[in-house]
Short mmCIF file of C-alpha atoms in Angstrom, two decimals:
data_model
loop_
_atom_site.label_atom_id
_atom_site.label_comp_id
_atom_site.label_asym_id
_atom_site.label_seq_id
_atom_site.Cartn_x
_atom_site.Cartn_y
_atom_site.Cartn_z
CA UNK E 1 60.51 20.88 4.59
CA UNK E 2 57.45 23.28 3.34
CA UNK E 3 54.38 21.29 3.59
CA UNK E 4 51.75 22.79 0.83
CA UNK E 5 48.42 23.68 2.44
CA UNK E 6 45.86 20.60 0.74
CA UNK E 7 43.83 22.38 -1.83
CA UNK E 8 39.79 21.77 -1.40
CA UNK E 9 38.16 20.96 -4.49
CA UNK E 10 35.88 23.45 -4.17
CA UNK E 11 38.54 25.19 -6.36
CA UNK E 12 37.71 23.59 -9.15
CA UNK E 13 33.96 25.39 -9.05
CA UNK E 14 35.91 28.59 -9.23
CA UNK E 15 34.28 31.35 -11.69
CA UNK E 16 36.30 31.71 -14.41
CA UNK E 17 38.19 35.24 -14.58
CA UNK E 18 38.10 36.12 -18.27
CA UNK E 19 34.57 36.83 -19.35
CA UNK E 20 32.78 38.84 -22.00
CA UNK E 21 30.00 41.20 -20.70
CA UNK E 22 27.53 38.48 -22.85
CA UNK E 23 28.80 35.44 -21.10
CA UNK E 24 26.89 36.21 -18.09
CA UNK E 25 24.04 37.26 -19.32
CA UNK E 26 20.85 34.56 -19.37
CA UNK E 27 21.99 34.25 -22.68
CA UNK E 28 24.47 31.34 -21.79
CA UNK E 29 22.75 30.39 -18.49
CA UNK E 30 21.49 27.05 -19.30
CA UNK E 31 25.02 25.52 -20.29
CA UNK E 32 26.39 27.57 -17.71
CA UNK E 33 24.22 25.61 -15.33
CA UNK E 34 25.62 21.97 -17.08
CA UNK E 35 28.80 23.08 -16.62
CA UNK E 36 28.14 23.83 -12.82
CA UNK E 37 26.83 20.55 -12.26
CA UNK E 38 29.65 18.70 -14.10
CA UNK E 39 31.86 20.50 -12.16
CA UNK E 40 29.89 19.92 -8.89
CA UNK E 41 30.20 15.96 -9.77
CA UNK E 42 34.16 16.13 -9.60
CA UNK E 43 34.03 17.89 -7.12
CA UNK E 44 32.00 15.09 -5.44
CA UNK E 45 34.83 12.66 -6.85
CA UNK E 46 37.01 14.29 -5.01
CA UNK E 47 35.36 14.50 -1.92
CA UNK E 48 34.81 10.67 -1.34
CA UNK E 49 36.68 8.86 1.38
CA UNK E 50 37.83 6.77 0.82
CA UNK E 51 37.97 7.20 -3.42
CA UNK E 52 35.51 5.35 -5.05
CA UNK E 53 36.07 2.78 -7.73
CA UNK E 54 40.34 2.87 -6.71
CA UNK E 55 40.54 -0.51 -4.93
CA UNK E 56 42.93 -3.38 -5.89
CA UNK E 57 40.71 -5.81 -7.46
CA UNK E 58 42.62 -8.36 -6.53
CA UNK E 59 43.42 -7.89 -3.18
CA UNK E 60 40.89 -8.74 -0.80
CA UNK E 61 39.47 -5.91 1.40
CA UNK E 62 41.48 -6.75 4.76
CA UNK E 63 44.48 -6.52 3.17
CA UNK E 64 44.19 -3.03 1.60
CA UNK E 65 43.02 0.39 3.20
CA UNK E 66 43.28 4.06 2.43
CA UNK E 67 44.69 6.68 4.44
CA UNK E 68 44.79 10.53 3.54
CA UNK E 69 48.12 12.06 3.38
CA UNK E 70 48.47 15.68 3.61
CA UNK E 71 50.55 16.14 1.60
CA UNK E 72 48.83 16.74 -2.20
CA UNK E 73 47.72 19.35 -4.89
CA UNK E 74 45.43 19.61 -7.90
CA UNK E 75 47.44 18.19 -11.27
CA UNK E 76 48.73 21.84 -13.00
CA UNK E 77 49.08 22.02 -16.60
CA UNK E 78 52.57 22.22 -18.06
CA UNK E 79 51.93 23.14 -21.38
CA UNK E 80 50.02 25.97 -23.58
CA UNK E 81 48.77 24.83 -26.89
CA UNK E 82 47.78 27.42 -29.30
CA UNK E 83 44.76 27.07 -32.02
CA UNK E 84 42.74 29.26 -34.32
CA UNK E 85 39.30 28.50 -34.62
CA UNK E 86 38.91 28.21 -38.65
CA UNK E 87 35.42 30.25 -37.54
CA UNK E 88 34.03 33.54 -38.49
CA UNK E 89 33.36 34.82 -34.43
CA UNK E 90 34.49 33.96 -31.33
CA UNK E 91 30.08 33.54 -30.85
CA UNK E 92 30.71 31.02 -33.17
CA UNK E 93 33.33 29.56 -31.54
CA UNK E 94 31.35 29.89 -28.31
CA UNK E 95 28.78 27.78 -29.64
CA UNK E 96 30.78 24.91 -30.80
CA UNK E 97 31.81 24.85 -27.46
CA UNK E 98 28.70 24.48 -25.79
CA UNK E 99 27.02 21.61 -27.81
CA UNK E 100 27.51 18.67 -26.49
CA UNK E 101 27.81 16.93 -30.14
CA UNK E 102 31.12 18.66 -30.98
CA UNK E 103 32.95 16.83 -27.54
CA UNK E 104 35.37 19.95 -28.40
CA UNK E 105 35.92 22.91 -26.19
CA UNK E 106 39.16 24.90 -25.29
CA UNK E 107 40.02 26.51 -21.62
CA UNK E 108 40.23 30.06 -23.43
CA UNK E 109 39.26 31.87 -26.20
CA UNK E 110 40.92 35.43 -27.53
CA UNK E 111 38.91 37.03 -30.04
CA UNK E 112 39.95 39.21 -32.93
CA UNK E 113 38.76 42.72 -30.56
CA UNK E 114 41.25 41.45 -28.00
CA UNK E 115 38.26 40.60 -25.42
CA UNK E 116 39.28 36.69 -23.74
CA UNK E 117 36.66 34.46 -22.44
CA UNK E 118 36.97 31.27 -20.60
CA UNK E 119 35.47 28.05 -20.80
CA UNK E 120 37.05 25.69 -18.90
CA UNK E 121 38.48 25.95 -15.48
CA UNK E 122 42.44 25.34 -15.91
CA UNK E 123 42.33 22.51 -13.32
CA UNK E 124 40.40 20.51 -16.07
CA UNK E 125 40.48 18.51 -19.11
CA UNK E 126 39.55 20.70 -22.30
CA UNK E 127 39.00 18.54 -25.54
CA UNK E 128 41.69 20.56 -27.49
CA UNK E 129 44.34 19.38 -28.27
CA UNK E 130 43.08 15.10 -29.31
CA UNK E 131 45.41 12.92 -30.67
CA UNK E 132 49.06 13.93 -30.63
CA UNK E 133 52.49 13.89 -29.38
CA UNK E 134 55.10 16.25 -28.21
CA UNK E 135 58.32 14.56 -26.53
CA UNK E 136 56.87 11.70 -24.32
CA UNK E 137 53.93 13.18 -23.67
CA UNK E 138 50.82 11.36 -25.89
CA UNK E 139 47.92 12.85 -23.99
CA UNK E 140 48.36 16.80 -23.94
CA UNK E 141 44.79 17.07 -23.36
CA UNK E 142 45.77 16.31 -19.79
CA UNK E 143 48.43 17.92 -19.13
CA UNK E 144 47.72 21.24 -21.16
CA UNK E 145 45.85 24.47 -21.72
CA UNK E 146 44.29 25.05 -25.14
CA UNK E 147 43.64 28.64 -26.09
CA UNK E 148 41.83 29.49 -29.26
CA UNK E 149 42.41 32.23 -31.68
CA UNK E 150 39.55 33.80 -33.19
CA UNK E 151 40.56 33.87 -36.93
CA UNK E 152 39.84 31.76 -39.87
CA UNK E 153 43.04 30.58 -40.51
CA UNK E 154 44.38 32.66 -43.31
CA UNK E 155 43.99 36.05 -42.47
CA UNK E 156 46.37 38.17 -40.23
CA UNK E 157 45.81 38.17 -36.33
CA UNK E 158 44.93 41.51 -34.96
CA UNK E 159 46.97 43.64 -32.40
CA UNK E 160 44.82 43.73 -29.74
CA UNK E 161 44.53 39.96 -30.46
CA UNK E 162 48.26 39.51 -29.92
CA UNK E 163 48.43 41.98 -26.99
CA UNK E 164 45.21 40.12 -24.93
CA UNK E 165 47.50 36.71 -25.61
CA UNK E 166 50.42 37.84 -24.60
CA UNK E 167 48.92 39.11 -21.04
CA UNK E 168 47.31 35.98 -20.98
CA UNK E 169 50.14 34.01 -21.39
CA UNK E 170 51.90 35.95 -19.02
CA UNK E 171 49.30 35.45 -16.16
CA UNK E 172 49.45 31.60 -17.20
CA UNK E 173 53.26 30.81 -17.19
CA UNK E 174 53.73 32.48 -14.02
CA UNK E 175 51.09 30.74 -12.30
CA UNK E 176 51.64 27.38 -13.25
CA UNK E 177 55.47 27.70 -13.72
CA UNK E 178 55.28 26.71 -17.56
CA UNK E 179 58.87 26.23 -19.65
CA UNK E 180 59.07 29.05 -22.06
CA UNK E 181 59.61 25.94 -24.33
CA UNK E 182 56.44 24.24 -23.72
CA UNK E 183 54.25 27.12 -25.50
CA UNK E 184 53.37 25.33 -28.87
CA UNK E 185 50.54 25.24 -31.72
CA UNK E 186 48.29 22.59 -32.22
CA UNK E 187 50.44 21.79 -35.37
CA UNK E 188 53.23 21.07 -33.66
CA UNK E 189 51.71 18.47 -31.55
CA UNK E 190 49.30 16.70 -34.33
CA UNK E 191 52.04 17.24 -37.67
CA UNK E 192 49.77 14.88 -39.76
CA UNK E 193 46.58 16.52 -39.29
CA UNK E 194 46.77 20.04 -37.79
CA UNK E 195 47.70 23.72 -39.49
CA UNK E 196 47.15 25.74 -36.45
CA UNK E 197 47.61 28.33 -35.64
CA UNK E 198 48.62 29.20 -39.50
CA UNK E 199 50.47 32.09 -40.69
CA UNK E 200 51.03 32.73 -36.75
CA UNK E 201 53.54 35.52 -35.61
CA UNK E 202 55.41 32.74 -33.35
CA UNK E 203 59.02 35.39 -33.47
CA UNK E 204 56.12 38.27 -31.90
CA UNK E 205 55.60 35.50 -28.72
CA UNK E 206 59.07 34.31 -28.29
CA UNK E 207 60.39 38.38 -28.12
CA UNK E 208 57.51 38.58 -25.41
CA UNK E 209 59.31 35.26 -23.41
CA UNK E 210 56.80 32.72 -24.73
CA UNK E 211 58.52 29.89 -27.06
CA UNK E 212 61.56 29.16 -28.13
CA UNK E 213 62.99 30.95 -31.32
CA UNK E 214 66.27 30.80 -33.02
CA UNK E 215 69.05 33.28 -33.25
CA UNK E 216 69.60 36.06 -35.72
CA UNK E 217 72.87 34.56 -36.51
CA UNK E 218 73.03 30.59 -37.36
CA UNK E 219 76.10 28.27 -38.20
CA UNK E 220 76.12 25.68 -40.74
CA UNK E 221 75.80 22.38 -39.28
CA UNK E 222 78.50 19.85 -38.71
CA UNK E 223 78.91 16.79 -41.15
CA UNK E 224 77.79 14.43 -38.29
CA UNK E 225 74.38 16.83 -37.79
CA UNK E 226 71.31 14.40 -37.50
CA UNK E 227 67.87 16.01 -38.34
CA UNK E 228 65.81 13.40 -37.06
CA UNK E 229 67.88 13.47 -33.51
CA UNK E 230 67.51 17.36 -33.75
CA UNK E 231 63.55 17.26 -34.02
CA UNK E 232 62.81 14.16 -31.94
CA UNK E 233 64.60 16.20 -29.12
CA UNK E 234 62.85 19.42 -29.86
CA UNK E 235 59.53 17.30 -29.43
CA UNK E 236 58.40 16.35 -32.87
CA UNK E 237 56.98 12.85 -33.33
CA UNK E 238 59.14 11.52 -36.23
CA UNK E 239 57.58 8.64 -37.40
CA UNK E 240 56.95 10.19 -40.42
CA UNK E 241 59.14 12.82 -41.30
CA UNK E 242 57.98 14.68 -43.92
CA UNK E 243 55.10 16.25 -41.61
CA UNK E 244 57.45 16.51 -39.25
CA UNK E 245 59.63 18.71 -41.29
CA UNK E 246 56.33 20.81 -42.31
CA UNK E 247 55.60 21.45 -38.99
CA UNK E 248 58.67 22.70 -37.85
CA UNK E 249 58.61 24.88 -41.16
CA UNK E 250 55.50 26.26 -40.21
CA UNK E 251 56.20 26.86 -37.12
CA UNK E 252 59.58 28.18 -37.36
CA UNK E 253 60.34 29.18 -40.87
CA UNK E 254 56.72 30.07 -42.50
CA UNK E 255 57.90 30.00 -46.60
CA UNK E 256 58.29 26.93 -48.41
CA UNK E 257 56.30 24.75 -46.00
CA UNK E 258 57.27 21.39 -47.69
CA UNK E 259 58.94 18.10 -46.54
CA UNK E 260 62.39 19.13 -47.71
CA UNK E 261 65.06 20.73 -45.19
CA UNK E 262 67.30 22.81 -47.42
CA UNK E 263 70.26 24.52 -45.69
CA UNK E 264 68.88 27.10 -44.53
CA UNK E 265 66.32 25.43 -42.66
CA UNK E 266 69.03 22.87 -41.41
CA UNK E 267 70.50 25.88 -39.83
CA UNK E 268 67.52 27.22 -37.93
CA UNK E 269 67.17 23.47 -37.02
CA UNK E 270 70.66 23.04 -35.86
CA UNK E 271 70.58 26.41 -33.72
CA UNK E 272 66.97 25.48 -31.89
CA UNK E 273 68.23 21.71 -31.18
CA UNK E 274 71.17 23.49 -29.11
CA UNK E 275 68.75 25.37 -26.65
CA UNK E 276 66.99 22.27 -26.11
CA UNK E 277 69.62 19.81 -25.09
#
């Protein structure tokens, strides 16, 4: 059996490896420094032995004891959830993400010129994604990466945008082993509160190996075809199914994004519920 070498969480302090030219200027240096010591305090988490705070309340102290195995490794993320920023600059963006009074930031940001920067290391928790569900999964903020798009939400997203995402995405899935099904938008995951990423070119990722899409030719589904079943198992939360149904649409079929599945869209649904089951 291969034993993985234990990771020290001095990884976690790692510099991220997307940067604009600006970001490490003295421009940004005093929240760079808060976001050095944050990190320095998990790090110190981490470090304890035995963990602090972990003990069985009640059990009394003889009867309990910790014991490192060697066997363990940082928590990786296993999804990618796409935003757009609904700003006017990835500065902007930049400086949401650095007041503390927004409690929002997202591990990467990929402006309209192409250029990424990073915010948060991808061992940790970004405030991205807040309440949603995909599947089982109820907390994506821990167990995802959020990248933001710099655009405002209604306006096309630029080729060099698309290009810088697509290598980014491409460096992420192969390093953390990500489905090509667990690539999603922030819609997807949050169908009664969330657009984005709107008007997103999702067919542009899926050609590139990111997402799921559907084939060019569909079949009418059977009689006994359940649409609820179909998007429950794709990952929609379907207690209420209208914004269910205008998520998918907007994800999948971007024109009449309404509560309504007509046949065509029953198609599209019936040929993405067979790659997922």
């Amino acid at each position: 059996m291969k034993i993985n070498k234990i990771l020290n969480y001095s990884v976690l302090l790692s510099v991220p490896i997307f940067i604009l030219s600006s970001c490490s200027s003295n421009k940004y240096a005093a929240t760079n420094k808060v976001y050095k010591e944050q990190a320095k305090s998990f790090g110190q988490i981490l470090e304890a032995f035995p963990p602090a705070n972990q003990q069985v309340e009640l059990l009394p102290a003889d009867q309990q004891s910790f014991i490192g195995s060697v066997n363990f490794g940082i928590r990786k993320p296993g999804f990618i959830i796409l935003h757009h920023t609904a700003q006017k600059s990835t500065d902007q963006t930049i400086r949401t993400f650095i007041l503390k009074s927004t409690q929002t930031s997202a591990h990467y940001i990929v402006g309209r010129d192409g250029k990424v920067v990073q915010m948060v290391n991808d061992y940790l928790r970004a405030n991205h994604a807040g309440v949603g569900k995909w599947g089982n999964e109820t907390d994506l903020n821990s167990c995802s990466l959020g990248i933001e798009l710099d655009n405002n939400g209604d306006e096309p997203y630029s080729d060099a945008q698309i290009s810088s995402l697509i290598s980014l995405l491409k460096t992420l899935k192969k390093k953390y082993n990500i489905p090509t099904a667990n690539i999603i938008g922030h819609s997807d995951i949050a169908p009664k509160r969330k657009i984005d990423p709107n008007k997103f070119p999702w067919k542009t990722l899926a050609d590139a190996g990111f997402g799921l899409w559907y084939d060019s030719v569909l079949q009418v589904p059977p009689p006994n075809f359940d649409p609820v079943t179909a998007l429950r198992i794709i990952g929609y939360d379907v207690s209420n199914m209208p914004a269910a149904i205008i998520a998918f649409k907007r994800h999948f079929v971007q024109t009449d994004i309404s509560g309504v599945l007509r046949q065509g869209d029953l198609m599209i649904l019936f040929n993405l519920y067979q790659k997922y089951i």
